[in-house]
Amino acid sequence: MRNKLIFLYAICLAVCFGGYAIYTQHALKKAQTFYFKIENRDPLALMSGEYMQLNYSFEWEFIVEKAPVKEVTLYVDERGVAGNVKTDKPLVIPVHRITGRLPHQFYFKEGTAKKYDTAAYAQLKRLPDGRFLISGLADEKLKLL
């Protein structure tokens, strides 16, 4: 009986994790895409693999200099680039302490750090629940690397 319960729990966990993975992939396909200018990229290697610490250019200008703020309003142009030039498409980003509530670590395959040396923008997708996920890095022409 005990083995049957453990097996049933294992199947329930597998179904839950699989369902969440399917939901996330479906949400990413329909998610809005934005590009954020990045500065001072810092490639590091930890036990979890190589990653790049991203610093968004708007964070210093809007958050650190004008602290404390609870949110930052950026504007999205026709290419999807978020910046401070006013357009008819505002994008509100919540702020936590001195950084925006955006992911700041981009993980990549070990040994491919040179590929991302020319990165100028981070491509982020906003999920329906408001969270952002990094989907890639892009160069000055918004071409994914």
PDB file of C-alpha atoms in Angstrom:
ATOM      1  CA  MET A   1       0.000   0.000   0.000  1.00  0.00           C
ATOM      2  CA  ARG A   2       2.784   2.397   0.899  1.00  0.00           C
ATOM      3  CA  ASN A   3       4.534   1.825  -2.430  1.00  0.00           C
ATOM      4  CA  LYS A   4       1.298   2.597  -4.275  1.00  0.00           C
ATOM      5  CA  LEU A   5       0.951   5.930  -2.438  1.00  0.00           C
ATOM      6  CA  ILE A   6       4.547   6.897  -3.210  1.00  0.00           C
ATOM      7  CA  PHE A   7       3.992   5.968  -6.846  1.00  0.00           C
ATOM      8  CA  LEU A   8       0.763   8.016  -6.918  1.00  0.00           C
ATOM      9  CA  TYR A   9       2.540  11.055  -5.400  1.00  0.00           C
ATOM     10  CA  ALA A  10       5.359  10.735  -7.930  1.00  0.00           C
ATOM     11  CA  ILE A  11       2.873  10.673 -10.808  1.00  0.00           C
ATOM     12  CA  CYS A  12       1.022  13.708  -9.396  1.00  0.00           C
ATOM     13  CA  LEU A  13       4.292  15.640  -9.106  1.00  0.00           C
ATOM     14  CA  ALA A  14       5.300  14.707 -12.653  1.00  0.00           C
ATOM     15  CA  VAL A  15       1.923  15.840 -13.998  1.00  0.00           C
ATOM     16  CA  CYS A  16       2.116  19.128 -12.071  1.00  0.00           C
ATOM     17  CA  PHE A  17       5.665  19.939 -13.219  1.00  0.00           C
ATOM     18  CA  GLY A  18       4.868  18.896 -16.781  1.00  0.00           C
ATOM     19  CA  GLY A  19       1.734  21.027 -16.800  1.00  0.00           C
ATOM     20  CA  TYR A  20       3.645  24.022 -15.492  1.00  0.00           C
ATOM     21  CA  ALA A  21       6.340  23.556 -18.165  1.00  0.00           C
ATOM     22  CA  ILE A  22       3.709  23.351 -20.896  1.00  0.00           C
ATOM     23  CA  TYR A  23       1.938  26.438 -19.516  1.00  0.00           C
ATOM     24  CA  THR A  24       5.204  28.411 -19.417  1.00  0.00           C
ATOM     25  CA  GLN A  25       6.125  27.470 -22.994  1.00  0.00           C
ATOM     26  CA  HIS A  26       2.638  28.396 -24.206  1.00  0.00           C
ATOM     27  CA  ALA A  27       2.761  31.691 -22.301  1.00  0.00           C
ATOM     28  CA  LEU A  28       6.193  32.528 -23.758  1.00  0.00           C
ATOM     29  CA  LYS A  29       4.891  32.072 -27.309  1.00  0.00           C
ATOM     30  CA  LYS A  30       2.095  34.585 -26.691  1.00  0.00           C
ATOM     31  CA  ALA A  31       4.085  36.950 -24.467  1.00  0.00           C
ATOM     32  CA  GLN A  32       4.926  40.530 -25.425  1.00  0.00           C
ATOM     33  CA  THR A  33       8.568  41.063 -26.355  1.00  0.00           C
ATOM     34  CA  PHE A  34      10.573  44.050 -25.154  1.00  0.00           C
ATOM     35  CA  TYR A  35      14.201  45.085 -25.574  1.00  0.00           C
ATOM     36  CA  PHE A  36      16.093  46.783 -22.753  1.00  0.00           C
ATOM     37  CA  LYS A  37      19.446  48.513 -23.229  1.00  0.00           C
ATOM     38  CA  ILE A  38      22.128  46.826 -21.130  1.00  0.00           C
ATOM     39  CA  GLU A  39      25.398  48.195 -19.774  1.00  0.00           C
ATOM     40  CA  ASN A  40      28.365  46.896 -17.815  1.00  0.00           C
ATOM     41  CA  ARG A  41      27.868  43.246 -18.561  1.00  0.00           C
ATOM     42  CA  ASP A  42      29.815  41.088 -16.146  1.00  0.00           C
ATOM     43  CA  PRO A  43      30.458  37.478 -17.269  1.00  0.00           C
ATOM     44  CA  LEU A  44      30.991  35.102 -14.368  1.00  0.00           C
ATOM     45  CA  ALA A  45      31.205  31.366 -13.820  1.00  0.00           C
ATOM     46  CA  LEU A  46      29.665  29.715 -10.784  1.00  0.00           C
ATOM     47  CA  MET A  47      28.805  26.149  -9.885  1.00  0.00           C
ATOM     48  CA  SER A  48      25.569  26.525 -11.836  1.00  0.00           C
ATOM     49  CA  GLY A  49      27.401  27.347 -15.068  1.00  0.00           C
ATOM     50  CA  GLU A  50      28.439  30.462 -16.896  1.00  0.00           C
ATOM     51  CA  TYR A  51      26.185  33.460 -16.797  1.00  0.00           C
ATOM     52  CA  MET A  52      26.223  37.162 -17.467  1.00  0.00           C
ATOM     53  CA  GLN A  53      25.122  39.691 -14.860  1.00  0.00           C
ATOM     54  CA  LEU A  54      23.013  42.266 -16.711  1.00  0.00           C
ATOM     55  CA  ASN A  55      22.692  45.894 -15.696  1.00  0.00           C
ATOM     56  CA  TYR A  56      19.917  47.788 -17.437  1.00  0.00           C
ATOM     57  CA  SER A  57      20.736  51.357 -18.413  1.00  0.00           C
ATOM     58  CA  PHE A  58      17.450  52.759 -17.073  1.00  0.00           C
ATOM     59  CA  GLU A  59      18.127  51.481 -13.557  1.00  0.00           C
ATOM     60  CA  TRP A  60      20.911  53.920 -12.820  1.00  0.00           C
ATOM     61  CA  GLU A  61      19.163  56.877 -14.405  1.00  0.00           C
ATOM     62  CA  PHE A  62      15.690  56.375 -12.947  1.00  0.00           C
ATOM     63  CA  ILE A  63      16.087  54.324  -9.800  1.00  0.00           C
ATOM     64  CA  VAL A  64      19.445  55.061  -8.183  1.00  0.00           C
ATOM     65  CA  GLU A  65      19.481  58.805  -8.838  1.00  0.00           C
ATOM     66  CA  LYS A  66      15.818  59.311  -7.878  1.00  0.00           C
ATOM     67  CA  ALA A  67      15.592  56.764  -5.035  1.00  0.00           C
ATOM     68  CA  PRO A  68      13.342  55.790  -3.425  1.00  0.00           C
ATOM     69  CA  VAL A  69      10.796  54.997  -6.137  1.00  0.00           C
ATOM     70  CA  LYS A  70       8.232  52.194  -6.281  1.00  0.00           C
ATOM     71  CA  GLU A  71       7.936  51.941 -10.047  1.00  0.00           C
ATOM     72  CA  VAL A  72       9.491  53.240 -13.241  1.00  0.00           C
ATOM     73  CA  THR A  73       7.573  54.150 -16.393  1.00  0.00           C
ATOM     74  CA  LEU A  74       9.409  53.499 -19.637  1.00  0.00           C
ATOM     75  CA  TYR A  75       8.043  53.912 -23.134  1.00  0.00           C
ATOM     76  CA  VAL A  76       8.173  51.342 -25.920  1.00  0.00           C
ATOM     77  CA  ASP A  77       8.974  52.435 -29.472  1.00  0.00           C
ATOM     78  CA  GLU A  78       7.864  50.733 -32.697  1.00  0.00           C
ATOM     79  CA  ARG A  79      10.807  48.278 -32.577  1.00  0.00           C
ATOM     80  CA  GLY A  80       9.927  47.170 -29.043  1.00  0.00           C
ATOM     81  CA  VAL A  81      12.819  49.003 -27.368  1.00  0.00           C
ATOM     82  CA  ALA A  82      11.952  50.377 -23.921  1.00  0.00           C
ATOM     83  CA  GLY A  83      13.411  53.771 -23.087  1.00  0.00           C
ATOM     84  CA  ASN A  84      12.629  57.193 -21.673  1.00  0.00           C
ATOM     85  CA  VAL A  85      11.546  58.836 -24.962  1.00  0.00           C
ATOM     86  CA  LYS A  86       7.793  59.307 -24.594  1.00  0.00           C
ATOM     87  CA  THR A  87       5.555  57.311 -26.927  1.00  0.00           C
ATOM     88  CA  ASP A  88       1.943  56.185 -26.725  1.00  0.00           C
ATOM     89  CA  LYS A  89       2.977  52.791 -25.265  1.00  0.00           C
ATOM     90  CA  PRO A  90       3.961  53.125 -21.591  1.00  0.00           C
ATOM     91  CA  LEU A  91       5.565  50.182 -19.758  1.00  0.00           C
ATOM     92  CA  VAL A  92       5.456  50.278 -15.952  1.00  0.00           C
ATOM     93  CA  ILE A  93       8.145  48.290 -14.145  1.00  0.00           C
ATOM     94  CA  PRO A  94       7.902  47.732 -10.380  1.00  0.00           C
ATOM     95  CA  VAL A  95      11.049  48.523  -8.399  1.00  0.00           C
ATOM     96  CA  HIS A  96      12.497  46.478  -5.571  1.00  0.00           C
ATOM     97  CA  ARG A  97      15.107  48.385  -3.544  1.00  0.00           C
ATOM     98  CA  ILE A  98      17.426  49.821  -6.203  1.00  0.00           C
ATOM     99  CA  THR A  99      16.749  47.493  -9.148  1.00  0.00           C
ATOM    100  CA  GLY A 100      13.770  46.907 -11.370  1.00  0.00           C
ATOM    101  CA  ARG A 101      11.863  43.682 -10.949  1.00  0.00           C
ATOM    102  CA  LEU A 102      13.520  42.214 -14.006  1.00  0.00           C
ATOM    103  CA  PRO A 103      15.800  39.196 -14.301  1.00  0.00           C
ATOM    104  CA  HIS A 104      19.454  40.217 -14.097  1.00  0.00           C
ATOM    105  CA  GLN A 105      21.212  36.934 -14.875  1.00  0.00           C
ATOM    106  CA  PHE A 106      21.447  35.411 -18.334  1.00  0.00           C
ATOM    107  CA  TYR A 107      22.777  31.843 -18.331  1.00  0.00           C
ATOM    108  CA  PHE A 108      24.475  30.414 -21.402  1.00  0.00           C
ATOM    109  CA  LYS A 109      26.340  27.316 -22.488  1.00  0.00           C
ATOM    110  CA  GLU A 110      29.831  27.030 -21.076  1.00  0.00           C
ATOM    111  CA  GLY A 111      32.519  28.252 -23.464  1.00  0.00           C
ATOM    112  CA  THR A 112      30.225  30.534 -25.500  1.00  0.00           C
ATOM    113  CA  ALA A 113      30.882  33.799 -23.622  1.00  0.00           C
ATOM    114  CA  LYS A 114      32.635  35.400 -26.632  1.00  0.00           C
ATOM    115  CA  LYS A 115      29.392  35.098 -28.607  1.00  0.00           C
ATOM    116  CA  TYR A 116      27.723  37.601 -26.282  1.00  0.00           C
ATOM    117  CA  ASP A 117      30.494  40.226 -26.227  1.00  0.00           C
ATOM    118  CA  THR A 118      28.596  42.419 -28.703  1.00  0.00           C
ATOM    119  CA  ALA A 119      25.308  42.276 -26.777  1.00  0.00           C
ATOM    120  CA  ALA A 120      23.672  45.688 -26.440  1.00  0.00           C
ATOM    121  CA  TYR A 121      20.086  44.719 -25.591  1.00  0.00           C
ATOM    122  CA  ALA A 122      18.362  42.078 -23.499  1.00  0.00           C
ATOM    123  CA  GLN A 123      15.247  40.601 -25.059  1.00  0.00           C
ATOM    124  CA  LEU A 124      12.646  40.065 -22.349  1.00  0.00           C
ATOM    125  CA  LYS A 125       9.181  38.597 -22.574  1.00  0.00           C
ATOM    126  CA  ARG A 126       6.393  39.596 -20.218  1.00  0.00           C
ATOM    127  CA  LEU A 127       4.217  36.720 -19.067  1.00  0.00           C
ATOM    128  CA  PRO A 128       0.474  37.187 -18.438  1.00  0.00           C
ATOM    129  CA  ASP A 129       1.101  37.382 -14.674  1.00  0.00           C
ATOM    130  CA  GLY A 130       3.435  40.386 -15.167  1.00  0.00           C
ATOM    131  CA  ARG A 131       6.779  38.633 -14.647  1.00  0.00           C
ATOM    132  CA  PHE A 132       9.593  39.121 -17.154  1.00  0.00           C
ATOM    133  CA  LEU A 133      11.847  36.371 -18.522  1.00  0.00           C
ATOM    134  CA  ILE A 134      15.053  36.855 -20.510  1.00  0.00           C
ATOM    135  CA  SER A 135      14.684  35.105 -23.851  1.00  0.00           C
ATOM    136  CA  GLY A 136      18.014  36.206 -25.331  1.00  0.00           C
ATOM    137  CA  LEU A 137      20.552  38.938 -25.946  1.00  0.00           C
ATOM    138  CA  ALA A 138      20.631  41.085 -29.067  1.00  0.00           C
ATOM    139  CA  ASP A 139      23.134  43.372 -30.791  1.00  0.00           C
ATOM    140  CA  GLU A 140      22.627  47.055 -31.718  1.00  0.00           C
ATOM    141  CA  LYS A 141      20.410  46.068 -34.671  1.00  0.00           C
ATOM    142  CA  LEU A 142      18.216  43.907 -32.375  1.00  0.00           C
ATOM    143  CA  LYS A 143      19.485  40.723 -34.017  1.00  0.00           C
ATOM    144  CA  LEU A 144      19.505  37.868 -31.494  1.00  0.00           C
ATOM    145  CA  LEU A 145      22.940  36.458 -30.747  1.00  0.00           C
TER     146      LEU A 145
END
